[in-house]
Amino acid sequence: MRRIQGQEFTPIGGWAGYEIPVHMPIKDAALNETLKGALWTLIIRLHPHETQPSVWFLMDNLHRDDAVLTLSRNARAWMPSQGIGLWPDQPPPRTMTSKDVLDLTWGETPQLPYHRVTRLRAATDVQHTAWTTMFGLGSTVLTLVPGGGQRLLDETREYLKRPIVDEGFQRFPFYFPLLGKKTLINATAEELDGWLGPAQLYLRESEEDNAVLLLTRTAPSILNKALEETGFTVAPRDQPGEDEIL
């Protein structure tokens, strides 16, 4: 049986974290299936009464492997809507200028000074199907929030908007936090509450970390027990995790 080995990390403010090192996008189909199945089992074990996921896609790299076409083909069932993703450790979104293009070297693709996120508004079972369909591309985020994703957006909107000075980005339909490991382990309790509001779980494929990051509002001891019960292993903190075949 293939077991997934990762490493725990401990943010402040009543959260626990687990990092699974894996290169994005995941090219090993068997690993992809094993990982998303194990993660869903872990999610249910951690939050048995809050298994109504909300699914989000970071659009930056969704052109790979025809992922945008998959999103388009399923648009009627998945009900996507577009908003802005905010990285707390990066400059706030702004309008693109001519300088962004003129400063490029020949053949270089311009990097947009903002990040689009797609939210799915479909029913619970469809949300889970969408997540399993798109998982492994390096772009999915899954959250568990009592009351659903709209409550998360409503309660975090003003906090997330604070750094934005460009008036063109003041009235987007929604704002969503994009959190990497460095941000999570250095965040204050106030920042985590501001970014995540009522969320109980935040699971993100973090391409910049080459990892899947799981953040859960529970004690580290509870996460550790759930990991053991669902077939995950925990590497010592001074060693990088890796996928193991047992």
Short mmCIF file of C-alpha atoms in Angstrom, two decimals:
data_model
loop_
_atom_site.label_atom_id
_atom_site.label_comp_id
_atom_site.label_asym_id
_atom_site.label_seq_id
_atom_site.Cartn_x
_atom_site.Cartn_y
_atom_site.Cartn_z
CA MET A 1 0.00 0.00 0.00
CA ARG A 2 1.30 3.44 -0.88
CA ARG A 3 1.50 5.68 2.16
CA ILE A 4 1.92 9.42 1.95
CA GLN A 5 4.60 10.92 4.14
CA GLY A 6 4.54 14.56 5.07
CA GLN A 7 5.59 16.97 7.76
CA GLU A 8 3.59 18.83 10.36
CA PHE A 9 3.88 22.55 10.97
CA THR A 10 2.20 24.61 13.65
CA PRO A 11 0.75 28.03 12.85
CA ILE A 12 -0.39 30.25 15.70
CA GLY A 13 -3.95 30.79 16.89
CA GLY A 14 -5.47 27.34 17.28
CA TRP A 15 -4.55 25.94 13.86
CA ALA A 16 -2.54 22.87 12.91
CA GLY A 17 -0.79 22.26 9.58
CA TYR A 18 0.47 19.37 7.48
CA GLU A 19 2.65 19.61 4.37
CA ILE A 20 2.89 16.86 1.74
CA PRO A 21 5.87 17.47 -0.57
CA VAL A 22 4.92 16.71 -4.16
CA HIS A 23 5.90 18.33 -7.45
CA MET A 24 3.10 20.19 -9.26
CA PRO A 25 1.47 19.32 -11.51
CA ILE A 26 1.31 15.69 -10.33
CA LYS A 27 2.23 13.53 -13.32
CA ASP A 28 1.99 10.16 -11.54
CA ALA A 29 -1.67 9.20 -12.02
CA ALA A 30 -1.58 6.50 -9.35
CA LEU A 31 -0.09 8.89 -6.80
CA ASN A 32 -2.68 11.52 -7.70
CA GLU A 33 -5.56 9.10 -7.11
CA THR A 34 -4.07 7.83 -3.85
CA LEU A 35 -3.37 11.30 -2.54
CA LYS A 36 -6.75 12.85 -3.20
CA GLY A 37 -8.55 9.78 -1.83
CA ALA A 38 -6.46 9.81 1.34
CA LEU A 39 -6.92 13.55 1.77
CA TRP A 40 -10.69 13.30 1.53
CA THR A 41 -10.70 10.49 4.12
CA LEU A 42 -8.56 12.69 6.37
CA ILE A 43 -10.89 15.66 5.91
CA ILE A 44 -13.91 13.59 6.92
CA ARG A 45 -12.03 12.25 9.96
CA LEU A 46 -11.07 15.77 11.06
CA HIS A 47 -14.41 17.45 10.41
CA PRO A 48 -17.18 14.82 10.25
CA HIS A 49 -19.92 17.42 10.66
CA GLU A 50 -18.56 19.96 8.14
CA THR A 51 -18.06 17.94 4.94
CA GLN A 52 -19.67 20.48 2.59
CA PRO A 53 -16.64 21.69 0.61
CA SER A 54 -16.23 24.89 -1.32
CA VAL A 55 -13.81 24.64 -4.26
CA TRP A 56 -11.66 27.40 -5.75
CA PHE A 57 -9.18 27.48 -8.64
CA LEU A 58 -6.18 29.78 -8.94
CA MET A 59 -6.27 30.62 -12.65
CA ASP A 60 -2.58 31.56 -13.13
CA ASN A 61 -1.52 28.15 -14.50
CA LEU A 62 -4.85 26.58 -15.40
CA HIS A 63 -3.96 26.63 -19.10
CA ARG A 64 -1.88 23.47 -18.59
CA ASP A 65 -3.18 20.02 -19.52
CA ASP A 66 -6.36 21.52 -21.00
CA ALA A 67 -7.61 22.37 -17.51
CA VAL A 68 -9.36 25.52 -18.72
CA LEU A 69 -11.22 23.44 -21.29
CA THR A 70 -12.31 21.06 -18.55
CA LEU A 71 -13.58 24.01 -16.53
CA SER A 72 -15.40 25.38 -19.57
CA ARG A 73 -17.02 22.05 -20.43
CA ASN A 74 -18.34 21.70 -16.89
CA ALA A 75 -19.37 25.33 -16.43
CA ARG A 76 -23.11 24.64 -16.41
CA ALA A 77 -22.81 22.10 -13.58
CA TRP A 78 -19.96 23.72 -11.65
CA MET A 79 -21.31 27.29 -11.87
CA PRO A 80 -17.99 29.19 -11.78
CA SER A 81 -17.64 32.85 -10.89
CA GLN A 82 -14.56 35.06 -11.06
CA GLY A 83 -12.89 37.03 -8.29
CA ILE A 84 -9.47 38.16 -7.15
CA GLY A 85 -6.91 36.09 -5.25
CA LEU A 86 -4.78 37.94 -2.71
CA TRP A 87 -1.29 36.87 -1.57
CA PRO A 88 -0.54 38.48 1.81
CA ASP A 89 3.21 38.37 1.09
CA GLN A 90 2.97 39.97 -2.36
CA PRO A 91 2.04 43.47 -3.60
CA PRO A 92 -1.71 44.09 -3.85
CA PRO A 93 -3.40 43.79 -7.24
CA ARG A 94 -3.18 46.73 -9.60
CA THR A 95 -4.04 47.69 -13.15
CA MET A 96 -1.51 46.66 -15.78
CA THR A 97 0.51 49.54 -17.27
CA SER A 98 2.51 50.03 -20.44
CA LYS A 99 5.68 49.74 -18.35
CA ASP A 100 4.78 46.13 -17.52
CA VAL A 101 5.05 45.37 -21.24
CA LEU A 102 7.90 47.70 -22.22
CA ASP A 103 10.22 46.30 -19.55
CA LEU A 104 9.96 42.76 -20.94
CA THR A 105 12.84 41.11 -22.74
CA TRP A 106 12.21 39.63 -26.20
CA GLY A 107 9.98 36.56 -25.97
CA GLU A 108 9.17 37.03 -22.29
CA THR A 109 5.52 36.66 -21.26
CA PRO A 110 4.17 39.50 -19.11
CA GLN A 111 3.26 38.60 -15.54
CA LEU A 112 -0.12 40.05 -14.65
CA PRO A 113 -0.03 42.24 -11.52
CA TYR A 114 -3.19 40.52 -10.23
CA HIS A 115 -4.39 36.94 -9.75
CA ARG A 116 -7.77 35.61 -10.76
CA VAL A 117 -9.55 32.98 -8.69
CA THR A 118 -12.60 31.00 -9.78
CA ARG A 119 -15.20 30.04 -7.20
CA LEU A 120 -17.62 27.17 -7.79
CA ARG A 121 -21.20 27.71 -6.64
CA ALA A 122 -22.46 24.19 -7.37
CA ALA A 123 -24.12 21.74 -4.95
CA THR A 124 -21.96 19.83 -2.45
CA ASP A 125 -21.64 16.60 -4.40
CA VAL A 126 -20.74 18.51 -7.57
CA GLN A 127 -18.12 20.55 -5.69
CA HIS A 128 -16.42 17.33 -4.57
CA THR A 129 -16.52 15.95 -8.12
CA ALA A 130 -14.96 19.17 -9.45
CA TRP A 131 -12.18 19.00 -6.87
CA THR A 132 -11.34 15.39 -7.69
CA THR A 133 -11.43 16.18 -11.42
CA MET A 134 -9.02 19.12 -11.16
CA PHE A 135 -6.82 17.96 -8.28
CA GLY A 136 -3.15 17.53 -9.12
CA LEU A 137 -2.82 20.47 -11.51
CA GLY A 138 -1.37 22.74 -8.84
CA SER A 139 -4.34 25.13 -8.80
CA THR A 140 -7.06 23.82 -6.48
CA VAL A 141 -8.07 25.06 -3.05
CA LEU A 142 -10.72 23.36 -0.92
CA THR A 143 -12.27 24.97 2.14
CA LEU A 144 -14.72 23.82 4.79
CA VAL A 145 -16.79 26.63 6.26
CA PRO A 146 -19.93 26.33 8.41
CA GLY A 147 -22.54 28.02 6.26
CA GLY A 148 -20.56 27.61 3.04
CA GLY A 149 -18.13 29.58 0.94
CA GLN A 150 -20.27 32.70 0.75
CA ARG A 151 -20.00 33.16 4.51
CA LEU A 152 -16.20 33.00 4.20
CA LEU A 153 -16.26 35.69 1.52
CA ASP A 154 -18.64 37.93 3.46
CA GLU A 155 -16.67 37.77 6.71
CA THR A 156 -13.19 38.24 5.22
CA ARG A 157 -13.92 40.70 2.41
CA GLU A 158 -13.05 43.95 4.20
CA TYR A 159 -9.93 42.54 5.85
CA LEU A 160 -8.58 41.15 2.57
CA LYS A 161 -9.27 44.42 0.75
CA ARG A 162 -7.25 46.56 3.20
CA PRO A 163 -3.98 46.58 1.20
CA ILE A 164 -5.67 47.41 -2.13
CA VAL A 165 -5.15 51.00 -3.28
CA ASP A 166 -6.01 50.63 -6.98
CA GLU A 167 -9.63 51.73 -7.36
CA GLY A 168 -10.05 49.29 -10.25
CA PHE A 169 -9.84 46.41 -7.78
CA GLN A 170 -12.10 47.80 -5.05
CA ARG A 171 -15.38 46.30 -6.23
CA PHE A 172 -14.72 42.78 -7.44
CA PRO A 173 -17.38 40.12 -6.72
CA PHE A 174 -15.13 38.45 -4.15
CA TYR A 175 -11.62 38.29 -2.69
CA PHE A 176 -9.94 35.04 -1.69
CA PRO A 177 -6.76 34.38 0.34
CA LEU A 178 -3.86 32.54 -1.33
CA LEU A 179 -1.65 31.22 1.43
CA GLY A 180 1.73 29.48 1.20
CA LYS A 181 3.69 27.76 3.95
CA LYS A 182 5.97 30.72 4.73
CA THR A 183 2.95 32.98 5.17
CA LEU A 184 1.17 30.46 7.38
CA ILE A 185 4.02 29.80 9.78
CA ASN A 186 4.82 33.51 10.16
CA ALA A 187 1.23 34.77 10.46
CA THR A 188 -0.22 36.26 13.63
CA ALA A 189 -3.47 34.96 15.06
CA GLU A 190 -5.17 38.19 13.94
CA GLU A 191 -3.96 37.70 10.38
CA LEU A 192 -5.14 34.08 10.20
CA ASP A 193 -8.55 35.11 11.52
CA GLY A 194 -8.67 37.97 9.03
CA TRP A 195 -7.76 35.81 6.04
CA LEU A 196 -9.78 32.72 6.96
CA GLY A 197 -12.65 33.98 9.10
CA PRO A 198 -14.98 31.08 9.98
CA ALA A 199 -13.12 28.47 7.90
CA GLN A 200 -12.42 25.16 9.62
CA LEU A 201 -10.10 23.80 6.94
CA TYR A 202 -8.01 25.19 4.07
CA LEU A 203 -6.39 22.71 1.67
CA ARG A 204 -4.27 24.14 -1.12
CA GLU A 205 -2.05 22.78 -3.86
CA SER A 206 0.91 25.12 -3.40
CA GLU A 207 3.01 25.12 -6.54
CA GLU A 208 5.54 27.56 -5.08
CA ASP A 209 6.09 25.19 -2.12
CA ASN A 210 5.99 22.03 -4.28
CA ALA A 211 3.49 20.71 -1.75
CA VAL A 212 -0.09 20.19 -0.76
CA LEU A 213 -0.75 22.29 2.34
CA LEU A 214 -3.47 21.37 4.82
CA LEU A 215 -4.49 23.86 7.49
CA THR A 216 -7.12 22.79 10.01
CA ARG A 217 -8.64 24.60 12.96
CA THR A 218 -7.82 21.96 15.54
CA ALA A 219 -5.13 20.97 18.00
CA PRO A 220 -1.92 19.47 16.56
CA SER A 221 -2.49 16.33 18.65
CA ILE A 222 -5.88 15.79 17.01
CA LEU A 223 -4.41 16.25 13.54
CA ASN A 224 -1.58 13.84 14.38
CA LYS A 225 -4.04 11.17 15.50
CA ALA A 226 -6.18 11.64 12.38
CA LEU A 227 -3.08 11.35 10.18
CA GLU A 228 -2.13 8.06 11.80
CA GLU A 229 -5.67 6.69 11.51
CA THR A 230 -5.93 7.51 7.80
CA GLY A 231 -2.59 6.06 6.67
CA PHE A 232 -0.41 9.17 6.54
CA THR A 233 3.02 9.23 8.13
CA VAL A 234 4.84 12.16 9.69
CA ALA A 235 8.52 12.75 8.89
CA PRO A 236 10.85 14.15 11.55
CA ARG A 237 10.92 17.95 11.38
CA ASP A 238 14.54 18.04 10.21
CA GLN A 239 13.91 15.78 7.24
CA PRO A 240 11.95 16.52 4.04
CA GLY A 241 8.89 14.34 3.53
CA GLU A 242 8.62 12.05 0.53
CA ASP A 243 6.18 9.60 -0.98
CA GLU A 244 6.76 6.06 0.24
CA ILE A 245 5.68 2.68 -1.08
CA LEU A 246 5.08 0.31 1.84
#
